[in-house]
Short mmCIF file of C-alpha atoms in Angstrom, two decimals:
data_model
loop_
_atom_site.label_atom_id
_atom_site.label_comp_id
_atom_site.label_asym_id
_atom_site.label_seq_id
_atom_site.Cartn_x
_atom_site.Cartn_y
_atom_site.Cartn_z
CA UNK A 1010 18.06 -62.03 -14.78
CA UNK A 1011 18.30 -59.92 -11.62
CA UNK A 1012 16.86 -56.40 -11.55
CA UNK A 1013 18.37 -53.98 -9.02
CA UNK A 1014 16.82 -50.66 -8.01
CA UNK A 1015 18.55 -47.96 -5.97
CA UNK A 1016 16.12 -45.69 -4.13
CA UNK A 1017 18.85 -43.41 -2.75
CA UNK A 1018 18.06 -40.24 -4.70
CA UNK A 1019 16.76 -36.78 -3.84
CA UNK A 1020 14.20 -34.43 -5.41
CA UNK A 1021 13.80 -30.69 -5.01
CA UNK A 1022 10.49 -29.01 -4.06
CA UNK A 1023 9.30 -29.17 -7.69
CA UNK A 1024 10.04 -32.94 -7.81
CA UNK A 1025 12.94 -32.46 -10.20
CA UNK A 1026 15.70 -35.00 -9.65
CA UNK A 1027 18.40 -33.26 -7.66
CA UNK A 1028 20.88 -35.96 -6.75
CA UNK A 1029 21.50 -39.68 -7.25
CA UNK A 1030 23.63 -41.40 -4.64
CA UNK A 1031 25.11 -44.49 -6.33
CA UNK A 1032 25.30 -47.69 -4.32
CA UNK A 1033 28.77 -49.19 -4.67
CA UNK A 1034 30.20 -52.67 -4.18
CA UNK A 1035 26.87 -54.51 -4.15
CA UNK A 1036 27.66 -58.10 -3.16
CA UNK A 1037 25.46 -60.96 -4.32
CA UNK A 1038 25.58 -64.59 -3.28
CA UNK A 1039 24.06 -66.93 -5.85
CA UNK A 1040 21.96 -69.87 -4.68
CA UNK A 1041 23.33 -72.16 -7.39
CA UNK A 1042 26.86 -72.95 -8.49
CA UNK A 1043 25.49 -73.36 -12.04
CA UNK A 1044 25.73 -69.62 -12.75
CA UNK A 1045 29.21 -69.07 -14.16
CA UNK A 1046 28.96 -65.93 -16.30
CA UNK A 1047 27.52 -62.50 -15.42
CA UNK A 1048 27.13 -59.18 -17.20
CA UNK A 1049 25.89 -55.91 -15.71
CA UNK A 1050 23.53 -53.92 -17.95
CA UNK A 1051 22.71 -50.26 -17.29
CA UNK A 1052 21.12 -47.47 -19.29
CA UNK A 1053 24.14 -45.20 -19.04
CA UNK A 1054 27.13 -47.45 -19.76
CA UNK A 1055 28.33 -50.33 -21.89
CA UNK A 1056 27.76 -53.90 -20.63
CA UNK A 1057 30.29 -54.93 -17.98
CA UNK A 1058 31.27 -58.57 -17.55
CA UNK A 1059 31.68 -59.54 -13.93
CA UNK A 1060 33.58 -62.49 -12.51
CA UNK A 1061 31.59 -65.10 -10.57
CA UNK A 1062 33.76 -66.71 -7.90
CA UNK A 1063 32.53 -69.29 -5.39
CA UNK A 1064 28.89 -68.35 -6.14
CA UNK A 1065 29.56 -64.68 -5.35
CA UNK A 1066 29.96 -61.53 -7.38
CA UNK A 1067 30.30 -57.80 -6.75
CA UNK A 1068 28.55 -55.12 -8.77
CA UNK A 1069 30.81 -52.06 -8.87
CA UNK A 1070 27.97 -49.51 -8.88
CA UNK A 1071 24.20 -49.20 -9.23
CA UNK A 1072 22.90 -45.71 -10.00
CA UNK A 1073 19.09 -45.77 -10.35
CA UNK A 1074 18.65 -49.26 -11.77
CA UNK A 1075 20.59 -52.09 -13.36
CA UNK A 1076 20.01 -55.56 -14.70
CA UNK A 1077 22.33 -58.47 -14.11
CA UNK A 1078 22.24 -61.27 -16.68
CA UNK A 1079 23.47 -64.64 -15.43
CA UNK A 1080 24.27 -67.63 -17.61
CA UNK A 1081 25.72 -71.07 -17.22
CA UNK A 1082 28.24 -70.90 -20.05
CA UNK A 1083 30.25 -68.65 -22.35
CA UNK A 1084 28.10 -69.38 -25.43
CA UNK A 1085 24.91 -68.17 -23.76
CA UNK A 1086 26.71 -65.05 -22.52
CA UNK A 1087 27.94 -64.29 -26.04
CA UNK A 1088 24.34 -64.51 -27.29
CA UNK A 1089 23.14 -62.08 -24.62
CA UNK A 1090 25.92 -59.61 -25.39
CA UNK A 1091 25.15 -59.86 -29.10
CA UNK A 1092 21.49 -59.00 -28.43
CA UNK A 1093 22.44 -56.04 -26.23
CA UNK A 1094 24.86 -54.63 -28.79
CA UNK A 1095 22.23 -54.82 -31.55
CA UNK A 1096 19.67 -52.80 -29.53
#
């Protein structure tokens, strides 16, 4: 599991959140070739499966925070997605 946090946001004088600047096309290089499946989990959208190619993947967008679940096979990924859907 990888947790990503984007600190590119702005507050007004009363510390109310004014603007979130999403970070796009976040590229990750994985240390191991064992990771074959990935899914991006965020609070404001459905899980997004991401292709892992040559130990690299690209996250399309991170707003405030996101989690990236990595697995070694399709069966483990299906179990993760099943848990997320039941939440």
